[in-house]
Short mmCIF file of C-alpha atoms and ligand atoms in Angstrom, two decimals:
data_model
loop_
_atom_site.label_atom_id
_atom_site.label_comp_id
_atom_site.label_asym_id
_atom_site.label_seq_id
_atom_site.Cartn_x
_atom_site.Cartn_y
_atom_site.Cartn_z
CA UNK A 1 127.48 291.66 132.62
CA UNK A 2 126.60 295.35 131.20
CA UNK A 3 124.67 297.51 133.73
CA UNK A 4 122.07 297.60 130.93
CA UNK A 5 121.82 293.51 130.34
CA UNK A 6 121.70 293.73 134.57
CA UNK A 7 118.68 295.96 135.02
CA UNK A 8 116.27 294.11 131.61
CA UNK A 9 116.86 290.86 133.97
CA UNK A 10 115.69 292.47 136.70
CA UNK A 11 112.57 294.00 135.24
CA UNK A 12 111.81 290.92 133.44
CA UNK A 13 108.93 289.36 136.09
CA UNK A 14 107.66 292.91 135.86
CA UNK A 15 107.21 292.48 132.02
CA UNK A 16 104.09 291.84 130.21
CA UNK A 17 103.97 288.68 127.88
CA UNK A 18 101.28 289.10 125.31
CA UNK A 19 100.92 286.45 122.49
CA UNK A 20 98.83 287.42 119.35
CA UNK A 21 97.82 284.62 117.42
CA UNK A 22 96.15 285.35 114.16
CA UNK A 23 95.52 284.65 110.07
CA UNK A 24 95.25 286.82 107.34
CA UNK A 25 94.91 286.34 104.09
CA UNK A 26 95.87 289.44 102.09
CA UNK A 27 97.20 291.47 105.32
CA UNK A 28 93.69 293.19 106.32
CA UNK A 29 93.71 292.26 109.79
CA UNK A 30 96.87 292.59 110.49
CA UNK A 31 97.21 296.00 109.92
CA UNK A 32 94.58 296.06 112.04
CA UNK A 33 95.97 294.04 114.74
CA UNK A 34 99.37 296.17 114.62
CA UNK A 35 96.99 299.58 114.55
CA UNK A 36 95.47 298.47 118.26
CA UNK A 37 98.59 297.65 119.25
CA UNK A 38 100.25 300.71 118.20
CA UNK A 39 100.56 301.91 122.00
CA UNK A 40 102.55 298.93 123.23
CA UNK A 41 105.34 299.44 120.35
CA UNK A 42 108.69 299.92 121.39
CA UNK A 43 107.72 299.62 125.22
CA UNK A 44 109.94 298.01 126.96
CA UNK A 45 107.53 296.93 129.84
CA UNK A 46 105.58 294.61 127.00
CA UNK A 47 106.61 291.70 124.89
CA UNK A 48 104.80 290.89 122.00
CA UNK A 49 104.76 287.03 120.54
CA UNK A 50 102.95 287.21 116.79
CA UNK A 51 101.97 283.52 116.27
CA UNK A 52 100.94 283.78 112.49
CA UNK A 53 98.78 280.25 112.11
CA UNK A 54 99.15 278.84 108.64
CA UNK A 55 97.58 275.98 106.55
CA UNK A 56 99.72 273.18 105.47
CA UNK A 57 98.25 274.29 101.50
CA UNK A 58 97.33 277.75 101.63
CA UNK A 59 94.43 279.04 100.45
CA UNK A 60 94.78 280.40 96.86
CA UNK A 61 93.84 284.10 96.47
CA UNK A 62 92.46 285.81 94.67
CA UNK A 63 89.94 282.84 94.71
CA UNK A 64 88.80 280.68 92.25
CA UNK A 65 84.45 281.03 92.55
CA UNK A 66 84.06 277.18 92.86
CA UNK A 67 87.46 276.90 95.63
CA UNK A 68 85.75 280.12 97.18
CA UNK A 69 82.00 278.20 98.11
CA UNK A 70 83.89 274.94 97.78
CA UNK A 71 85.06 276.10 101.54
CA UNK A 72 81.72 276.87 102.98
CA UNK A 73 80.92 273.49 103.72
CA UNK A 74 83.52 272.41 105.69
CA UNK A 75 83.65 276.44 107.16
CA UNK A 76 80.54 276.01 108.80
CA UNK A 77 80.64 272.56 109.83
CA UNK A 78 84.36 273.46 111.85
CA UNK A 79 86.12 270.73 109.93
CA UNK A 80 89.69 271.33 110.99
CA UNK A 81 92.23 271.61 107.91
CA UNK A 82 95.78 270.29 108.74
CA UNK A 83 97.75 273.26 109.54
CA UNK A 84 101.91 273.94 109.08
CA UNK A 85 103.88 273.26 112.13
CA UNK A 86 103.72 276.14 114.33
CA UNK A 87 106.74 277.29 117.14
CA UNK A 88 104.67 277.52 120.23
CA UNK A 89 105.15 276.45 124.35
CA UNK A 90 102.18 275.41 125.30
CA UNK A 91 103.26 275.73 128.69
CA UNK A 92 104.91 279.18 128.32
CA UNK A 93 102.94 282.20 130.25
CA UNK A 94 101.23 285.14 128.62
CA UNK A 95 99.27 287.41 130.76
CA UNK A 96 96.91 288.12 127.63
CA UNK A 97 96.16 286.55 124.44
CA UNK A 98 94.89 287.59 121.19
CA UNK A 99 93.03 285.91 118.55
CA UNK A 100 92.81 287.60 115.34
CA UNK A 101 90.29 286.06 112.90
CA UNK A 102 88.14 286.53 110.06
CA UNK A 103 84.44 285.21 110.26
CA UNK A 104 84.21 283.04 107.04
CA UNK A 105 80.38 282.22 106.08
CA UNK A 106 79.42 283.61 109.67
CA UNK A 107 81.90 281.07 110.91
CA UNK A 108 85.35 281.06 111.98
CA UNK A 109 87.94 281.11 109.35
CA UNK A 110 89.23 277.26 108.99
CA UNK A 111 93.19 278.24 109.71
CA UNK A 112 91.79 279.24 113.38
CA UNK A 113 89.15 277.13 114.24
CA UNK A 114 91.36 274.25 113.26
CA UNK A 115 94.21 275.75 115.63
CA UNK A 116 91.71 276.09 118.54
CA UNK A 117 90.92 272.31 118.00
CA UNK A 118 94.65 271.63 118.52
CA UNK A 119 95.88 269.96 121.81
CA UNK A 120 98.44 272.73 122.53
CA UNK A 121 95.59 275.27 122.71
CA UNK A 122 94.19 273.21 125.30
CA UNK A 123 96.98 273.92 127.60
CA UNK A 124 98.11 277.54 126.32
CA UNK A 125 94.65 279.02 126.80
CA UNK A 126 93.83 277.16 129.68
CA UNK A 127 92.56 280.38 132.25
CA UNK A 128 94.05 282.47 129.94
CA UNK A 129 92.41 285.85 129.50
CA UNK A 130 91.80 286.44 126.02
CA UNK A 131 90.37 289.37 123.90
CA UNK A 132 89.08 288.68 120.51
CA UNK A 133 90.13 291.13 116.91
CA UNK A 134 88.10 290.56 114.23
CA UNK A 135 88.45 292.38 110.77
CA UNK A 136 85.92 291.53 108.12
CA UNK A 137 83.39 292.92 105.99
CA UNK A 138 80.53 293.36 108.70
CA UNK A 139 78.91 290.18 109.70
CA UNK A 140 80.63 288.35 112.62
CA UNK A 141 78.13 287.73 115.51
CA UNK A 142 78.06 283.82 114.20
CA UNK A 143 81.52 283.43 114.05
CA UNK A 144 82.10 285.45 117.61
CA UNK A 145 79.34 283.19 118.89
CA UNK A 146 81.36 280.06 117.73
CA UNK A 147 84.39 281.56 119.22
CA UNK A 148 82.79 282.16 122.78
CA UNK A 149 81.91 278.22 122.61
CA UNK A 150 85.57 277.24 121.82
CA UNK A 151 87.11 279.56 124.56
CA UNK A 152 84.32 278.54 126.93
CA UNK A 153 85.49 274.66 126.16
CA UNK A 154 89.18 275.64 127.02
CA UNK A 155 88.21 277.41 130.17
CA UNK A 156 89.98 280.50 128.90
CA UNK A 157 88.43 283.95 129.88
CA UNK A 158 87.34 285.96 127.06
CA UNK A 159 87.57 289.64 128.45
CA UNK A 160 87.48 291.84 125.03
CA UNK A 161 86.31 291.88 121.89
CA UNK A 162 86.89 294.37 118.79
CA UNK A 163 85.85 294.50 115.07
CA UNK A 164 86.49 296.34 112.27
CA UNK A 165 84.61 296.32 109.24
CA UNK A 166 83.55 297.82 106.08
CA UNK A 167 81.02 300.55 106.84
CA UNK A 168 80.11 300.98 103.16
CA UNK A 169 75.86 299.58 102.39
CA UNK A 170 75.39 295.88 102.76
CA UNK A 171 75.32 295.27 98.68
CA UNK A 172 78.04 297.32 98.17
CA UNK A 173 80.19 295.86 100.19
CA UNK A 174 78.48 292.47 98.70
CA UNK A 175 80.06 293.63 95.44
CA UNK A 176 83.48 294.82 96.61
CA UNK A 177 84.20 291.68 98.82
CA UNK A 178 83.24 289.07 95.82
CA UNK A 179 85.67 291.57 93.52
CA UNK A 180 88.42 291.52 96.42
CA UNK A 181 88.25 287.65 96.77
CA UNK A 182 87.53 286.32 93.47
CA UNK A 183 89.59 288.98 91.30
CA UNK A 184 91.84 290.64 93.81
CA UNK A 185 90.64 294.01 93.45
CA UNK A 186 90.58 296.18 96.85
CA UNK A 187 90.42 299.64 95.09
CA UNK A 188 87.24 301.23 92.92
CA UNK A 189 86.03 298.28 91.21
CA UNK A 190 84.93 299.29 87.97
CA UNK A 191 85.59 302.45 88.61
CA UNK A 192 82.44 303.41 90.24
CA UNK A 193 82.60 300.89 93.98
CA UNK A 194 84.39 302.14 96.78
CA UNK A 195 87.90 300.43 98.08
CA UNK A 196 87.12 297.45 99.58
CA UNK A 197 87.34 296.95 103.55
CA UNK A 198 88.10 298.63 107.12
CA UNK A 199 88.75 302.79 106.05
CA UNK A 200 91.95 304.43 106.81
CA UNK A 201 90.19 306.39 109.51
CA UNK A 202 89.29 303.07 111.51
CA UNK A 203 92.94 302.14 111.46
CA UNK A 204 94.13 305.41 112.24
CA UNK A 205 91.63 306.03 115.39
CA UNK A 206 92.44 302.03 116.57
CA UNK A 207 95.03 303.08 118.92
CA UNK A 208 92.67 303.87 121.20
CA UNK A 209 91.92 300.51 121.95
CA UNK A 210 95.17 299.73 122.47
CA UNK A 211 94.95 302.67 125.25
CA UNK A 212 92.28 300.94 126.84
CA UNK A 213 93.51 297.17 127.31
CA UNK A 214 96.46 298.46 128.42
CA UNK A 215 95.34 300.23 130.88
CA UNK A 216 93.46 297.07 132.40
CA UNK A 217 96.15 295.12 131.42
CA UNK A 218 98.15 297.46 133.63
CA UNK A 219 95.80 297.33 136.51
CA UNK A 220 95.46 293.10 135.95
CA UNK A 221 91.20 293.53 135.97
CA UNK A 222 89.40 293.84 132.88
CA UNK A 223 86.38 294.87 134.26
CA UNK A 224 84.82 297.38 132.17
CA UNK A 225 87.01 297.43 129.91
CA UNK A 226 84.37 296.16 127.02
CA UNK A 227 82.20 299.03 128.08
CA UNK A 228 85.20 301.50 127.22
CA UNK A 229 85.76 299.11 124.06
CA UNK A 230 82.17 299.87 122.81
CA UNK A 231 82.27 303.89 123.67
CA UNK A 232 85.09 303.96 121.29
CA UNK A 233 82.87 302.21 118.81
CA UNK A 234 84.46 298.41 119.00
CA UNK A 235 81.58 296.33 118.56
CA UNK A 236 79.85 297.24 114.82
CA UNK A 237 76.35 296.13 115.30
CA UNK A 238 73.68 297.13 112.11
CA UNK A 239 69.82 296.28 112.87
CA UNK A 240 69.71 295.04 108.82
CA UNK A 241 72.84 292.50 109.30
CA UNK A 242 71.54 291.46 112.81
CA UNK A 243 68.39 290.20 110.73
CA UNK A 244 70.20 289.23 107.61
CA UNK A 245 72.74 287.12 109.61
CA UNK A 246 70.03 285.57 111.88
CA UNK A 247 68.76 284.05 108.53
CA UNK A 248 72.01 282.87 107.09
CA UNK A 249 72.79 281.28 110.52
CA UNK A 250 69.41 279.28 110.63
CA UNK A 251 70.29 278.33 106.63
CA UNK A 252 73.76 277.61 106.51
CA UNK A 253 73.89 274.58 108.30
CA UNK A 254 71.09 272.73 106.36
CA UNK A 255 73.10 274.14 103.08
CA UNK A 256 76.61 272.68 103.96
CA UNK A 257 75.13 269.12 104.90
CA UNK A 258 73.03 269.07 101.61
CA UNK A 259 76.70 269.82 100.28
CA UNK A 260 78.28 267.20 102.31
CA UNK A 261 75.77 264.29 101.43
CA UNK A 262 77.19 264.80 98.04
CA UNK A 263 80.97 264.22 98.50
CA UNK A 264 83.95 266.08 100.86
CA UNK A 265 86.06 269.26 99.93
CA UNK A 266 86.72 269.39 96.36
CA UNK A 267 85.21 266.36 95.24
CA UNK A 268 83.58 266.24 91.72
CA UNK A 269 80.12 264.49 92.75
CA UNK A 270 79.90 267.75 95.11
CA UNK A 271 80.65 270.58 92.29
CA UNK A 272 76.60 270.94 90.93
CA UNK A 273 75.57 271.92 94.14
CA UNK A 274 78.57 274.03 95.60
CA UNK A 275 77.95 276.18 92.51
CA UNK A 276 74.18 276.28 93.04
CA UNK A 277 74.82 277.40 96.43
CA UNK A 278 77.39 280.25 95.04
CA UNK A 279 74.58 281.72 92.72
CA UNK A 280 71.48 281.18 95.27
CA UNK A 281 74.15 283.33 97.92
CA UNK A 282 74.91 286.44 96.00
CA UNK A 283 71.19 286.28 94.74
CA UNK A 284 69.48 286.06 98.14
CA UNK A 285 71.42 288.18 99.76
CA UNK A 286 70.44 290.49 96.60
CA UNK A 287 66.50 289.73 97.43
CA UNK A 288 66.67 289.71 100.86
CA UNK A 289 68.63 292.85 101.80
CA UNK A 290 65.98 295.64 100.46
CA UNK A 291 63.25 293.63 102.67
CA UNK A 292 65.64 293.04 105.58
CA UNK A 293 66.68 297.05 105.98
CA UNK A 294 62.89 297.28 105.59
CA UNK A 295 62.16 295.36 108.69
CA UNK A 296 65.55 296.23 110.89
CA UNK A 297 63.29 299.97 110.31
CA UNK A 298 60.46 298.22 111.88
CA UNK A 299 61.86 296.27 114.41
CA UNK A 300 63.30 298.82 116.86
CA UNK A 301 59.83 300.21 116.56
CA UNK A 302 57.35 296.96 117.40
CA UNK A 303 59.89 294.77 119.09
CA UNK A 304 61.77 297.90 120.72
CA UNK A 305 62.51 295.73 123.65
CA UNK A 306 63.85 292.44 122.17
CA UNK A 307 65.79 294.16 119.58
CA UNK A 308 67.97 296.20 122.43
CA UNK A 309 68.08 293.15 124.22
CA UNK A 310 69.75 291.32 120.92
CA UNK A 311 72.51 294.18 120.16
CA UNK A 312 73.39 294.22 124.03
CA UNK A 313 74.25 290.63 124.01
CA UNK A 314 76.04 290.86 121.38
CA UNK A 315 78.10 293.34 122.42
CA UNK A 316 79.31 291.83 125.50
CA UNK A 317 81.49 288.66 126.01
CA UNK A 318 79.32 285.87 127.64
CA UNK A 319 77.87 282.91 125.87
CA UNK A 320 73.86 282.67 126.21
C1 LIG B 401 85.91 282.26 102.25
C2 LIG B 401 85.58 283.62 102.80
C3 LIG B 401 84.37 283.83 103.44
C4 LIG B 401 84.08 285.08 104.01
N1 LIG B 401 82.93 285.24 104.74
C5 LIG B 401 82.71 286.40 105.43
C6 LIG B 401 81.63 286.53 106.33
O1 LIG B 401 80.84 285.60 106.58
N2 LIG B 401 81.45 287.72 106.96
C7 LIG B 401 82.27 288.79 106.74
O2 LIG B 401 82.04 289.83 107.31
N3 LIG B 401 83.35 288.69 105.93
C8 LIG B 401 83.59 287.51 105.27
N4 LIG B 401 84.71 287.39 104.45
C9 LIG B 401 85.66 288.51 104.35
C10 LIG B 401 86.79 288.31 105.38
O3 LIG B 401 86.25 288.40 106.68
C11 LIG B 401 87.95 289.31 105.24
O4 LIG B 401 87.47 290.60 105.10
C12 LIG B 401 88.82 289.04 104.04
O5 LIG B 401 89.07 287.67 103.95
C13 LIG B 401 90.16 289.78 104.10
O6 LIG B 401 90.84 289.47 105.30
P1 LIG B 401 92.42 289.27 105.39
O7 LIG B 401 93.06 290.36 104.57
O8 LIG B 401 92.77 289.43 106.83
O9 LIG B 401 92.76 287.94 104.83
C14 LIG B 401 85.01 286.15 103.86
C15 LIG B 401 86.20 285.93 103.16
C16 LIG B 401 86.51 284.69 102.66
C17 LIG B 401 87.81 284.50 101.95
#
């Protein structure tokens, strides 16, 4: 055996195992998962497992409009979609795990919430410390809520959490999302919108993160390690979107089973209202939005107290 081959055996119990599991789409998050972990590449005292979950029939992009609300249904009920084998020991160790999602419709994205219904996830995550990577275009409190449930049901230790999104005014971003979904266009959509998603700058500064959970990861305690997280600017909280998604959360579920009652995903008898629900969306979202930034104005003002109270929950990693 080479001296070399000799001395990686030896350091091997000394190495950290870190497993990212994650979905993307078009690539967004995982440039942003790869940007955080930017300080662990080519370190020899890390291994990094990518476990890249995939459904059985992919999702088309860009989008069709009626495939695109055709999903919300089924999104925000957690219906699991059947999802293509995956090569994963459920009893293999990792001292920390990622999930990398997407909120869809202020839920989980269906690739992940149907992999955290699976029976190896049971096992994997079981005590598992976990920290959470979300990239989106900025409203994920319901689907990080959803995802404190699920790791709180497999007794797995959620430790971290970190978003990225598009900083750019709520109906802007409105706009650029639909045209990066439904028409693939990320950059200046119709010349006058700004490139959809998380900036260049975000990406670039994202290593810092990386600094952090090592660091803890290093030390094996990840106490106040979310309070470092948030310095750095990890948990994007708006007083307008706290509001806005409080509504949609309340709505949504009454929407999907009106949906539902009809006929399941992609069935005829359900098309009428799927597309009613795609133009009542866009449009409240339209009416809603000037009064909402109104009120988020207000609200630190005459409910000082419960609206700290709200954006400090949410940026910590407990369920309430
Ligand atoms: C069906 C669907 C629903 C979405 N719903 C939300 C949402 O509720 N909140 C949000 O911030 N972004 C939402 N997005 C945007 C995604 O979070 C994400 O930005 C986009 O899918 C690109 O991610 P990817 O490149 O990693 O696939 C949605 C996207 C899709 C396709």
């Amino acid at each position: 055996m080479h001296y070399q081959q000799s001395v990686f055996l030896l350091l091997l119990p000394l190495m950290k195992k870190i497993l990212v599991i994650y979905y993307t789409q078009t690539g967004q998050l995982k440039s942003a998962i790869d940007a955080t972990l930017k300080p662990f590449e080519n370190d020899s005292n890390y291994s990094i497992k990518y476990l890249k979950v995939e459904p059985k029939v992919a999702y088309p992009y860009p989008w069709s409009y009626t495939e695109f609300f055709d999903a919300f249904p089924e999104t925000v009920q957690g219906v699991p979609t059947e999802l293509a084998p995956f090569d994963l020991d459920p009893s293999e160790h990792f001292d920390l795990v990622f999930i990398a999602y997407q909120p869809w419709f202020l839920s989980i994205c269906i690739p992940i919430n149907s992999f955290l219904q699976t029976p190896e996830v049971a096992v994997l995550l079981k005590n598992k410390n976990v920290i959470t990577l979300i990239a989106c275009r900025n409203m994920w409190l319901g689907g990080q809520e959803k995802m404190k449930a699920h790791l709180l049901r497999l007794q797995a230790n959620l430790v971290g959490n970190i978003t990225f999104v598009d900083k750019s005014a709520n109906l802007v971003s409105l706009v650029t999302v639909l045209a990066f979904v439904l028409k693939g266009v990320k950059e200046k959509f119709m010349g006058i919108f700004p490139k959809y998603g998380v900036s260049d700058k975000d990406l670039s500064e994202a290593h810092l993160f990386g600094e952090v959970i090592k660091k803890h990861l290093n030390a094996g305690s990840y106490e106040g390690q979310q309070a470092e997280l948030n310095t750095l600017g990890a948990t994007n909280i708006r007083g307008n979107l706290l509001l806005m998604e409080g509504r949609g959360r309340a709505l949504f579920p009454l929407y999907a089973r009106y949906i539902t009652k009809k006929g399941g995903k992609g069935s005829e008898e359900r098309k009428t209202r799927v597309r009613i629900f795609g133009i009542v969306l866009p449009t409240g979202i339209l009416i809603l939005s000037p009064i909402i930034t109104i009120l988020s104005r207000l609200a630190p003002i005459l409910f000082r107290k419960k609206f700290q109270k709200e954006i400090e929950y949410y940026s910590q990693n407990s369920l309430r």
